[in-house]
């Protein structure tokens, strides 16, 4: 790197005269835009090091070539510098700093700083004295947790400012939440500040995964209520205790010898990075949160880990006793000092090589790799990602390749009338509605599902071949052996017998395979069966919808065609005005005269005809 690139004029003076105290340095480009923010125990030594580095990676070389100005912030200690650096990175999101992707939009649980605190989900972090728990990435799971909390604890949801005077004078009317036992009624002083505070403490314990403490609290409340002959209250506490026990059994996986730990596995690939955080509290896995990382290209792995830990733990109070990672962070001792001061007790950061913790890292690795593949798939990054369900389907049906494109065929009719067919398309397990097609059966009279299936398949795949469009990896027929045999005949006639085709019968959800005597019967909870049923049911829904539309149109046409003096033009005006025959029939004579071209005499004729 040519030293003269960044040592011209005033910039040289600024660098040589940089302070020797701890703090942050800010690099700016020619337009004054911040491109990098760093921290240092000695600012001058760190900044001058950028002039003498000879082994820079490409990212650092590009960054250094763009530095046009530098600014400094002096702090009292290196820990303060770390905190300030993180604050500035979140504020300015410099191009060359590793950042948590869209971390400002992650949801938190907020416990407000009020006489009687409220609890809700928010995406805004305010310096208002409230407590924020998070960040979380799975909003659906977060809402379930909040629902459980609201079932167990009688926390107010109203937005009133419950000052001591308002509570004393009972200025606020008791609401429905109180009467259905969802709120303890703090607005009327029906629950003391002390009792309400105890309840909030238990809520915090619950969020932190300390369910044993919460269950002990509820058990004591239940026993006290029972001893005081408040049996209704005792029953409510009993139900709440059962709810939390059920929640605990569903959500937690017990671990031996591990207590309060955050297990974080990092995967970095080119300019894409992901960290998967397992939250372990009381020896139980209580949550899994994936975070996407930005600006990781050519960055040192240790720097990426350090940046994540700084940004994540500056935004949460859910601090563990130990942080386990697969990569040792940069400035580990400084991070330990900062986190320990934040928690008020010693926190460890470790990279275990053996034992139970190392085994947990292996589990985290498998989950992180799967999460990373899904992330790349969603971001349309070119990878050979195959959804788990397709792997399962290939194995269960012994298919030659993954059925990335599945097409399902169904027909619908009533007594052979208004016969229609449908084709729905699923790609990588998801419906692709832009390629759905519907068919009006032309060559079949009467009830003959086999012939209808043949017609739809011939028309579908003859056209696909002619227009050189994508062919399916698997064809699903709604039906059993009879429908399947007709499908096989059509594919052979079109020289497409290499395309796998199966039949899915509704009664026992049996899967029929050509030239195989006995059907395949998969477990009800099988991923393969769940997907096949979804595809089959979607084809059925699409066919039924088209059939009903045609039948309704035919019904409207036949009824209105019978009314004297109502021609095609007036029929269209009536439908346009009212929308359906039912609404035309329910209209008054006066309403009918509001339709263009319908006079009073004709309106009377229409009304009498529809009400005869």
PDB file of N, CA and C in Angstrom, residues 366-458:
ATOM      1  N   UNK A 366     -24.818 -27.777  12.998  1.00  0.00           N
ATOM      2  CA  UNK A 366     -25.793 -28.369  12.076  1.00  0.00           C
ATOM      3  C   UNK A 366     -26.970 -27.438  11.852  1.00  0.00           C
ATOM      4  N   UNK A 367     -27.484 -26.860  12.941  1.00  0.00           N
ATOM      5  CA  UNK A 367     -28.615 -25.938  12.837  1.00  0.00           C
ATOM      6  C   UNK A 367     -28.240 -24.665  12.087  1.00  0.00           C
ATOM      7  N   UNK A 368     -27.033 -24.162  12.361  1.00  0.00           N
ATOM      8  CA  UNK A 368     -26.586 -22.920  11.717  1.00  0.00           C
ATOM      9  C   UNK A 368     -26.410 -23.117  10.208  1.00  0.00           C
ATOM     10  N   UNK A 369     -25.877 -24.269   9.815  1.00  0.00           N
ATOM     11  CA  UNK A 369     -25.697 -24.541   8.378  1.00  0.00           C
ATOM     12  C   UNK A 369     -27.038 -24.612   7.657  1.00  0.00           C
ATOM     13  N   UNK A 370     -28.004 -25.267   8.301  1.00  0.00           N
ATOM     14  CA  UNK A 370     -29.342 -25.346   7.714  1.00  0.00           C
ATOM     15  C   UNK A 370     -29.960 -23.958   7.606  1.00  0.00           C
ATOM     16  N   UNK A 371     -29.823 -23.144   8.673  1.00  0.00           N
ATOM     17  CA  UNK A 371     -30.365 -21.786   8.685  1.00  0.00           C
ATOM     18  C   UNK A 371     -29.694 -20.934   7.605  1.00  0.00           C
ATOM     19  N   UNK A 372     -28.382 -21.134   7.431  1.00  0.00           N
ATOM     20  CA  UNK A 372     -27.630 -20.350   6.455  1.00  0.00           C
ATOM     21  C   UNK A 372     -28.063 -20.688   5.031  1.00  0.00           C
ATOM     22  N   UNK A 373     -28.321 -21.973   4.765  1.00  0.00           N
ATOM     23  CA  UNK A 373     -28.802 -22.380   3.444  1.00  0.00           C
ATOM     24  C   UNK A 373     -30.165 -21.759   3.157  1.00  0.00           C
ATOM     25  N   UNK A 374     -31.037 -21.731   4.168  1.00  0.00           N
ATOM     26  CA  UNK A 374     -32.358 -21.125   3.997  1.00  0.00           C
ATOM     27  C   UNK A 374     -32.243 -19.622   3.750  1.00  0.00           C
ATOM     28  N   UNK A 375     -31.305 -18.989   4.468  1.00  0.00           N
ATOM     29  CA  UNK A 375     -31.077 -17.553   4.290  1.00  0.00           C
ATOM     30  C   UNK A 375     -30.628 -17.255   2.862  1.00  0.00           C
ATOM     31  N   UNK A 376     -29.688 -18.042   2.345  1.00  0.00           N
ATOM     32  CA  UNK A 376     -29.203 -17.830   0.974  1.00  0.00           C
ATOM     33  C   UNK A 376     -30.306 -18.091  -0.047  1.00  0.00           C
ATOM     34  N   UNK A 377     -31.133 -19.063   0.253  1.00  0.00           N
ATOM     35  CA  UNK A 377     -32.260 -19.383  -0.638  1.00  0.00           C
ATOM     36  C   UNK A 377     -33.247 -18.220  -0.707  1.00  0.00           C
ATOM     37  N   UNK A 378     -33.571 -17.650   0.466  1.00  0.00           N
ATOM     38  CA  UNK A 378     -34.521 -16.528   0.518  1.00  0.00           C
ATOM     39  C   UNK A 378     -33.947 -15.291  -0.149  1.00  0.00           C
ATOM     40  N   UNK A 379     -32.626 -15.119  -0.055  1.00  0.00           N
ATOM     41  CA  UNK A 379     -31.986 -13.936  -0.628  1.00  0.00           C
ATOM     42  C   UNK A 379     -31.663 -14.115  -2.111  1.00  0.00           C
ATOM     43  N   UNK A 380     -32.104 -15.252  -2.682  1.00  0.00           N
ATOM     44  CA  UNK A 380     -31.851 -15.555  -4.096  1.00  0.00           C
ATOM     45  C   UNK A 380     -30.371 -15.613  -4.434  1.00  0.00           C
ATOM     46  N   UNK A 381     -29.588 -16.083  -3.466  1.00  0.00           N
ATOM     47  CA  UNK A 381     -28.172 -16.294  -3.722  1.00  0.00           C
ATOM     48  C   UNK A 381     -28.045 -17.649  -4.410  1.00  0.00           C
ATOM     49  N   UNK A 382     -27.248 -17.713  -5.474  1.00  0.00           N
ATOM     50  CA  UNK A 382     -27.192 -18.926  -6.274  1.00  0.00           C
ATOM     51  C   UNK A 382     -26.474 -20.047  -5.524  1.00  0.00           C
ATOM     52  N   UNK A 383     -27.283 -20.926  -4.936  1.00  0.00           N
ATOM     53  CA  UNK A 383     -26.757 -22.115  -4.264  1.00  0.00           C
ATOM     54  C   UNK A 383     -27.684 -23.272  -4.588  1.00  0.00           C
ATOM     55  N   UNK A 384     -27.147 -24.443  -4.436  1.00  0.00           N
ATOM     56  CA  UNK A 384     -27.962 -25.626  -4.702  1.00  0.00           C
ATOM     57  C   UNK A 384     -28.695 -26.022  -3.423  1.00  0.00           C
ATOM     58  N   UNK A 385     -29.600 -25.155  -2.993  1.00  0.00           N
ATOM     59  CA  UNK A 385     -30.368 -25.421  -1.765  1.00  0.00           C
ATOM     60  C   UNK A 385     -31.579 -26.292  -2.091  1.00  0.00           C
ATOM     61  N   UNK A 386     -31.712 -27.350  -1.329  1.00  0.00           N
ATOM     62  CA  UNK A 386     -32.859 -28.242  -1.507  1.00  0.00           C
ATOM     63  C   UNK A 386     -33.640 -28.282  -0.195  1.00  0.00           C
ATOM     64  N   UNK A 387     -34.902 -27.835  -0.193  1.00  0.00           N
ATOM     65  CA  UNK A 387     -35.697 -27.881   1.037  1.00  0.00           C
ATOM     66  C   UNK A 387     -35.759 -29.303   1.596  1.00  0.00           C
ATOM     67  N   UNK A 388     -35.831 -29.387   2.894  1.00  0.00           N
ATOM     68  CA  UNK A 388     -35.833 -30.681   3.589  1.00  0.00           C
ATOM     69  C   UNK A 388     -36.972 -31.579   3.096  1.00  0.00           C
ATOM     70  N   UNK A 389     -38.143 -30.972   2.835  1.00  0.00           N
ATOM     71  CA  UNK A 389     -39.308 -31.760   2.433  1.00  0.00           C
ATOM     72  C   UNK A 389     -39.072 -32.452   1.090  1.00  0.00           C
ATOM     73  N   UNK A 390     -38.321 -31.813   0.189  1.00  0.00           N
ATOM     74  CA  UNK A 390     -38.042 -32.424  -1.110  1.00  0.00           C
ATOM     75  C   UNK A 390     -37.059 -33.585  -0.977  1.00  0.00           C
ATOM     76  N   UNK A 391     -36.129 -33.455  -0.038  1.00  0.00           N
ATOM     77  CA  UNK A 391     -35.205 -34.569   0.228  1.00  0.00           C
ATOM     78  C   UNK A 391     -35.990 -35.767   0.754  1.00  0.00           C
ATOM     79  N   UNK A 392     -36.955 -35.460   1.636  1.00  0.00           N
ATOM     80  CA  UNK A 392     -37.797 -36.512   2.211  1.00  0.00           C
ATOM     81  C   UNK A 392     -38.644 -37.183   1.127  1.00  0.00           C
ATOM     82  N   UNK A 393     -39.205 -36.376   0.227  1.00  0.00           N
ATOM     83  CA  UNK A 393     -40.072 -36.888  -0.834  1.00  0.00           C
ATOM     84  C   UNK A 393     -39.290 -37.769  -1.816  1.00  0.00           C
ATOM     85  N   UNK A 394     -38.100 -37.333  -2.154  1.00  0.00           N
ATOM     86  CA  UNK A 394     -37.247 -38.119  -3.069  1.00  0.00           C
ATOM     87  C   UNK A 394     -36.953 -39.489  -2.471  1.00  0.00           C
ATOM     88  N   UNK A 395     -36.663 -39.506  -1.177  1.00  0.00           N
ATOM     89  CA  UNK A 395     -36.343 -40.757  -0.500  1.00  0.00           C
ATOM     90  C   UNK A 395     -37.576 -41.664  -0.383  1.00  0.00           C
ATOM     91  N   UNK A 396     -38.713 -41.088   0.049  1.00  0.00           N
ATOM     92  CA  UNK A 396     -39.923 -41.890   0.290  1.00  0.00           C
ATOM     93  C   UNK A 396     -40.503 -42.487  -0.992  1.00  0.00           C
ATOM     94  N   UNK A 397     -40.390 -41.753  -2.111  1.00  0.00           N
ATOM     95  CA  UNK A 397     -40.964 -42.238  -3.377  1.00  0.00           C
ATOM     96  C   UNK A 397     -39.922 -42.855  -4.296  1.00  0.00           C
ATOM     97  N   UNK A 398     -38.662 -42.878  -3.809  1.00  0.00           N
ATOM     98  CA  UNK A 398     -37.564 -43.441  -4.605  1.00  0.00           C
ATOM     99  C   UNK A 398     -37.478 -42.765  -5.980  1.00  0.00           C
ATOM    100  N   UNK A 399     -37.488 -41.437  -5.972  1.00  0.00           N
ATOM    101  CA  UNK A 399     -37.462 -40.662  -7.208  1.00  0.00           C
ATOM    102  C   UNK A 399     -36.038 -40.511  -7.725  1.00  0.00           C
ATOM    103  N   UNK A 400     -35.854 -40.353  -9.037  1.00  0.00           N
ATOM    104  CA  UNK A 400     -34.504 -40.224  -9.606  1.00  0.00           C
ATOM    105  C   UNK A 400     -33.851 -38.879  -9.291  1.00  0.00           C
ATOM    106  N   UNK A 401     -34.659 -37.839  -9.009  1.00  0.00           N
ATOM    107  CA  UNK A 401     -34.121 -36.516  -8.687  1.00  0.00           C
ATOM    108  C   UNK A 401     -35.057 -35.813  -7.705  1.00  0.00           C
ATOM    109  N   UNK A 402     -34.602 -34.696  -7.154  1.00  0.00           N
ATOM    110  CA  UNK A 402     -35.443 -33.935  -6.241  1.00  0.00           C
ATOM    111  C   UNK A 402     -36.629 -33.340  -7.014  1.00  0.00           C
ATOM    112  N   UNK A 403     -37.858 -33.530  -6.534  1.00  0.00           N
ATOM    113  CA  UNK A 403     -39.038 -33.011  -7.251  1.00  0.00           C
ATOM    114  C   UNK A 403     -39.227 -31.513  -7.017  1.00  0.00           C
ATOM    115  N   UNK A 404     -38.302 -30.736  -7.592  1.00  0.00           N
ATOM    116  CA  UNK A 404     -38.371 -29.279  -7.394  1.00  0.00           C
ATOM    117  C   UNK A 404     -39.658 -28.701  -7.992  1.00  0.00           C
ATOM    118  N   UNK A 405     -40.095 -29.264  -9.113  1.00  0.00           N
ATOM    119  CA  UNK A 405     -41.320 -28.791  -9.760  1.00  0.00           C
ATOM    120  C   UNK A 405     -42.341 -29.937  -9.750  1.00  0.00           C
ATOM    121  N   UNK A 406     -43.415 -29.726  -9.008  1.00  0.00           N
ATOM    122  CA  UNK A 406     -44.491 -30.717  -8.923  1.00  0.00           C
ATOM    123  C   UNK A 406     -45.738 -30.119  -9.575  1.00  0.00           C
ATOM    124  N   UNK A 407     -46.379 -30.892 -10.459  1.00  0.00           N
ATOM    125  CA  UNK A 407     -47.634 -30.456 -11.067  1.00  0.00           C
ATOM    126  C   UNK A 407     -48.726 -31.446 -10.675  1.00  0.00           C
ATOM    127  N   UNK A 408     -49.856 -30.906 -10.230  1.00  0.00           N
ATOM    128  CA  UNK A 408     -50.979 -31.761  -9.809  1.00  0.00           C
ATOM    129  C   UNK A 408     -52.171 -31.515 -10.718  1.00  0.00           C
ATOM    130  N   UNK A 409     -52.903 -32.604 -11.032  1.00  0.00           N
ATOM    131  CA  UNK A 409     -54.032 -32.533 -11.971  1.00  0.00           C
ATOM    132  C   UNK A 409     -55.290 -33.075 -11.300  1.00  0.00           C
ATOM    133  N   UNK A 410     -56.391 -32.345 -11.457  1.00  0.00           N
ATOM    134  CA  UNK A 410     -57.669 -32.781 -10.900  1.00  0.00           C
ATOM    135  C   UNK A 410     -58.773 -32.363 -11.861  1.00  0.00           C
ATOM    136  N   UNK A 411     -59.941 -33.027 -11.766  1.00  0.00           N
ATOM    137  CA  UNK A 411     -61.107 -32.664 -12.582  1.00  0.00           C
ATOM    138  C   UNK A 411     -62.315 -32.507 -11.664  1.00  0.00           C
ATOM    139  N   UNK A 412     -63.315 -31.767 -12.143  1.00  0.00           N
ATOM    140  CA  UNK A 412     -64.515 -31.548 -11.341  1.00  0.00           C
ATOM    141  C   UNK A 412     -65.739 -31.431 -12.247  1.00  0.00           C
ATOM    142  N   UNK A 413     -66.870 -32.046 -11.800  1.00  0.00           N
ATOM    143  CA  UNK A 413     -68.124 -31.938 -12.536  1.00  0.00           C
ATOM    144  C   UNK A 413     -69.271 -32.374 -11.625  1.00  0.00           C
ATOM    145  N   UNK A 414     -70.494 -32.069 -12.027  1.00  0.00           N
ATOM    146  CA  UNK A 414     -71.685 -32.567 -11.331  1.00  0.00           C
ATOM    147  C   UNK A 414     -72.541 -33.301 -12.353  1.00  0.00           C
ATOM    148  N   UNK A 415     -72.641 -34.608 -12.173  1.00  0.00           N
ATOM    149  CA  UNK A 415     -73.406 -35.458 -13.092  1.00  0.00           C
ATOM    150  C   UNK A 415     -72.974 -35.256 -14.538  1.00  0.00           C
ATOM    151  N   UNK A 416     -71.662 -35.049 -14.712  1.00  0.00           N
ATOM    152  CA  UNK A 416     -71.122 -34.918 -16.062  1.00  0.00           C
ATOM    153  C   UNK A 416     -71.315 -33.558 -16.683  1.00  0.00           C
ATOM    154  N   UNK A 417     -71.865 -32.590 -15.935  1.00  0.00           N
ATOM    155  CA  UNK A 417     -72.114 -31.252 -16.502  1.00  0.00           C
ATOM    156  C   UNK A 417     -71.072 -30.255 -15.995  1.00  0.00           C
ATOM    157  N   UNK A 418     -70.838 -29.227 -16.818  1.00  0.00           N
ATOM    158  CA  UNK A 418     -69.877 -28.169 -16.511  1.00  0.00           C
ATOM    159  C   UNK A 418     -68.522 -28.774 -16.107  1.00  0.00           C
ATOM    160  N   UNK A 419     -68.079 -29.773 -16.807  1.00  0.00           N
ATOM    161  CA  UNK A 419     -66.835 -30.466 -16.460  1.00  0.00           C
ATOM    162  C   UNK A 419     -65.615 -29.576 -16.712  1.00  0.00           C
ATOM    163  N   UNK A 420     -64.715 -29.568 -15.734  1.00  0.00           N
ATOM    164  CA  UNK A 420     -63.506 -28.736 -15.844  1.00  0.00           C
ATOM    165  C   UNK A 420     -62.315 -29.523 -15.303  1.00  0.00           C
ATOM    166  N   UNK A 421     -61.135 -29.059 -15.637  1.00  0.00           N
ATOM    167  CA  UNK A 421     -59.909 -29.644 -15.110  1.00  0.00           C
ATOM    168  C   UNK A 421     -58.980 -28.545 -14.625  1.00  0.00           C
ATOM    169  N   UNK A 422     -58.021 -28.926 -13.783  1.00  0.00           N
ATOM    170  CA  UNK A 422     -57.079 -27.926 -13.278  1.00  0.00           C
ATOM    171  C   UNK A 422     -55.675 -28.511 -13.207  1.00  0.00           C
ATOM    172  N   UNK A 423     -54.690 -27.622 -13.337  1.00  0.00           N
ATOM    173  CA  UNK A 423     -53.286 -27.965 -13.126  1.00  0.00           C
ATOM    174  C   UNK A 423     -52.703 -26.904 -12.203  1.00  0.00           C
ATOM    175  N   UNK A 424     -52.132 -27.345 -11.083  1.00  0.00           N
ATOM    176  CA  UNK A 424     -51.438 -26.408 -10.192  1.00  0.00           C
ATOM    177  C   UNK A 424     -49.963 -26.780 -10.162  1.00  0.00           C
ATOM    178  N   UNK A 425     -49.114 -25.777  -9.928  1.00  0.00           N
ATOM    179  CA  UNK A 425     -47.662 -25.974  -9.966  1.00  0.00           C
ATOM    180  C   UNK A 425     -47.057 -25.564  -8.628  1.00  0.00           C
ATOM    181  N   UNK A 426     -46.210 -26.425  -8.079  1.00  0.00           N
ATOM    182  CA  UNK A 426     -45.443 -26.116  -6.868  1.00  0.00           C
ATOM    183  C   UNK A 426     -43.961 -26.198  -7.214  1.00  0.00           C
ATOM    184  N   UNK A 427     -43.217 -25.157  -6.843  1.00  0.00           N
ATOM    185  CA  UNK A 427     -41.766 -25.170  -7.043  1.00  0.00           C
ATOM    186  C   UNK A 427     -41.061 -25.074  -5.698  1.00  0.00           C
ATOM    187  N   UNK A 428     -40.167 -26.007  -5.437  1.00  0.00           N
ATOM    188  CA  UNK A 428     -39.464 -26.102  -4.161  1.00  0.00           C
ATOM    189  C   UNK A 428     -40.422 -26.094  -2.978  1.00  0.00           C
ATOM    190  N   UNK A 429     -41.546 -26.792  -3.164  1.00  0.00           N
ATOM    191  CA  UNK A 429     -42.510 -26.950  -2.071  1.00  0.00           C
ATOM    192  C   UNK A 429     -43.458 -25.800  -1.878  1.00  0.00           C
ATOM    193  N   UNK A 430     -43.404 -24.792  -2.782  1.00  0.00           N
ATOM    194  CA  UNK A 430     -44.266 -23.613  -2.646  1.00  0.00           C
ATOM    195  C   UNK A 430     -45.115 -23.430  -3.906  1.00  0.00           C
ATOM    196  N   UNK A 431     -46.386 -23.008  -3.736  1.00  0.00           N
ATOM    197  CA  UNK A 431     -47.243 -22.827  -4.916  1.00  0.00           C
ATOM    198  C   UNK A 431     -46.744 -21.704  -5.819  1.00  0.00           C
ATOM    199  N   UNK A 432     -46.796 -21.938  -7.118  1.00  0.00           N
ATOM    200  CA  UNK A 432     -46.434 -20.906  -8.100  1.00  0.00           C
ATOM    201  C   UNK A 432     -47.704 -20.588  -8.882  1.00  0.00           C
ATOM    202  N   UNK A 433     -48.513 -19.689  -8.334  1.00  0.00           N
ATOM    203  CA  UNK A 433     -49.858 -19.451  -8.852  1.00  0.00           C
ATOM    204  C   UNK A 433     -49.879 -18.849 -10.248  1.00  0.00           C
ATOM    205  N   UNK A 434     -48.790 -18.210 -10.630  1.00  0.00           N
ATOM    206  CA  UNK A 434     -48.741 -17.620 -11.978  1.00  0.00           C
ATOM    207  C   UNK A 434     -48.783 -18.694 -13.062  1.00  0.00           C
ATOM    208  N   UNK A 435     -48.488 -19.945 -12.688  1.00  0.00           N
ATOM    209  CA  UNK A 435     -48.485 -21.025 -13.677  1.00  0.00           C
ATOM    210  C   UNK A 435     -49.659 -21.989 -13.508  1.00  0.00           C
ATOM    211  N   UNK A 436     -50.614 -21.643 -12.642  1.00  0.00           N
ATOM    212  CA  UNK A 436     -51.836 -22.454 -12.538  1.00  0.00           C
ATOM    213  C   UNK A 436     -52.602 -22.350 -13.861  1.00  0.00           C
ATOM    214  N   UNK A 437     -53.248 -23.435 -14.277  1.00  0.00           N
ATOM    215  CA  UNK A 437     -54.059 -23.415 -15.494  1.00  0.00           C
ATOM    216  C   UNK A 437     -55.376 -24.148 -15.259  1.00  0.00           C
ATOM    217  N   UNK A 438     -56.458 -23.637 -15.892  1.00  0.00           N
ATOM    218  CA  UNK A 438     -57.768 -24.296 -15.801  1.00  0.00           C
ATOM    219  C   UNK A 438     -58.233 -24.668 -17.211  1.00  0.00           C
ATOM    220  N   UNK A 439     -59.001 -25.754 -17.287  1.00  0.00           N
ATOM    221  CA  UNK A 439     -59.417 -26.295 -18.580  1.00  0.00           C
ATOM    222  C   UNK A 439     -60.918 -26.588 -18.575  1.00  0.00           C
ATOM    223  N   UNK A 440     -61.560 -26.178 -19.647  1.00  0.00           N
ATOM    224  CA  UNK A 440     -62.959 -26.553 -19.867  1.00  0.00           C
ATOM    225  C   UNK A 440     -62.943 -27.845 -20.692  1.00  0.00           C
ATOM    226  N   UNK A 441     -63.485 -28.905 -20.114  1.00  0.00           N
ATOM    227  CA  UNK A 441     -63.465 -30.211 -20.790  1.00  0.00           C
ATOM    228  C   UNK A 441     -64.290 -30.136 -22.078  1.00  0.00           C
ATOM    229  N   UNK A 442     -63.663 -30.549 -23.198  1.00  0.00           N
ATOM    230  CA  UNK A 442     -64.307 -30.406 -24.506  1.00  0.00           C
ATOM    231  C   UNK A 442     -64.718 -31.745 -25.138  1.00  0.00           C
ATOM    232  N   UNK A 443     -63.957 -32.805 -24.883  1.00  0.00           N
ATOM    233  CA  UNK A 443     -64.159 -34.055 -25.634  1.00  0.00           C
ATOM    234  C   UNK A 443     -64.918 -35.127 -24.866  1.00  0.00           C
ATOM    235  N   UNK A 444     -65.317 -34.845 -23.627  1.00  0.00           N
ATOM    236  CA  UNK A 444     -65.948 -35.875 -22.803  1.00  0.00           C
ATOM    237  C   UNK A 444     -67.375 -35.478 -22.471  1.00  0.00           C
ATOM    238  N   UNK A 445     -68.313 -36.367 -22.732  1.00  0.00           N
ATOM    239  CA  UNK A 445     -69.708 -36.162 -22.351  1.00  0.00           C
ATOM    240  C   UNK A 445     -70.058 -37.142 -21.235  1.00  0.00           C
ATOM    241  N   UNK A 446     -70.784 -36.662 -20.250  1.00  0.00           N
ATOM    242  CA  UNK A 446     -71.164 -37.532 -19.145  1.00  0.00           C
ATOM    243  C   UNK A 446     -70.065 -37.663 -18.108  1.00  0.00           C
ATOM    244  N   UNK A 447     -70.243 -38.635 -17.203  1.00  0.00           N
ATOM    245  CA  UNK A 447     -69.305 -38.815 -16.088  1.00  0.00           C
ATOM    246  C   UNK A 447     -68.228 -39.811 -16.504  1.00  0.00           C
ATOM    247  N   UNK A 448     -67.020 -39.333 -16.708  1.00  0.00           N
ATOM    248  CA  UNK A 448     -65.898 -40.191 -17.067  1.00  0.00           C
ATOM    249  C   UNK A 448     -64.603 -39.495 -16.628  1.00  0.00           C
ATOM    250  N   UNK A 449     -64.281 -39.654 -15.335  1.00  0.00           N
ATOM    251  CA  UNK A 449     -63.096 -38.987 -14.779  1.00  0.00           C
ATOM    252  C   UNK A 449     -61.816 -39.406 -15.483  1.00  0.00           C
ATOM    253  N   UNK A 450     -61.742 -40.693 -15.872  1.00  0.00           N
ATOM    254  CA  UNK A 450     -60.534 -41.185 -16.520  1.00  0.00           C
ATOM    255  C   UNK A 450     -60.282 -40.442 -17.835  1.00  0.00           C
ATOM    256  N   UNK A 451     -61.352 -40.301 -18.640  1.00  0.00           N
ATOM    257  CA  UNK A 451     -61.218 -39.618 -19.931  1.00  0.00           C
ATOM    258  C   UNK A 451     -60.896 -38.136 -19.730  1.00  0.00           C
ATOM    259  N   UNK A 452     -61.479 -37.541 -18.681  1.00  0.00           N
ATOM    260  CA  UNK A 452     -61.210 -36.117 -18.409  1.00  0.00           C
ATOM    261  C   UNK A 452     -59.753 -35.907 -18.020  1.00  0.00           C
ATOM    262  N   UNK A 453     -59.220 -36.804 -17.168  1.00  0.00           N
ATOM    263  CA  UNK A 453     -57.808 -36.726 -16.790  1.00  0.00           C
ATOM    264  C   UNK A 453     -56.934 -36.815 -18.048  1.00  0.00           C
ATOM    265  N   UNK A 454     -57.286 -37.747 -18.953  1.00  0.00           N
ATOM    266  CA  UNK A 454     -56.522 -37.914 -20.194  1.00  0.00           C
ATOM    267  C   UNK A 454     -56.532 -36.646 -21.020  1.00  0.00           C
ATOM    268  N   UNK A 455     -57.723 -36.021 -21.153  1.00  0.00           N
ATOM    269  CA  UNK A 455     -57.824 -34.809 -21.971  1.00  0.00           C
ATOM    270  C   UNK A 455     -56.970 -33.689 -21.405  1.00  0.00           C
ATOM    271  N   UNK A 456     -57.070 -33.473 -20.080  1.00  0.00           N
ATOM    272  CA  UNK A 456     -56.301 -32.383 -19.452  1.00  0.00           C
ATOM    273  C   UNK A 456     -54.806 -32.615 -19.632  1.00  0.00           C
ATOM    274  N   UNK A 457     -54.357 -33.854 -19.416  1.00  0.00           N
ATOM    275  CA  UNK A 457     -52.927 -34.141 -19.553  1.00  0.00           C
ATOM    276  C   UNK A 457     -52.438 -33.976 -20.988  1.00  0.00           C
ATOM    277  N   UNK A 458     -53.218 -34.435 -21.951  1.00  0.00           N
ATOM    278  CA  UNK A 458     -52.821 -34.296 -23.363  1.00  0.00           C
ATOM    279  C   UNK A 458     -52.679 -32.830 -23.732  1.00  0.00           C
TER     280      UNK A 458
END
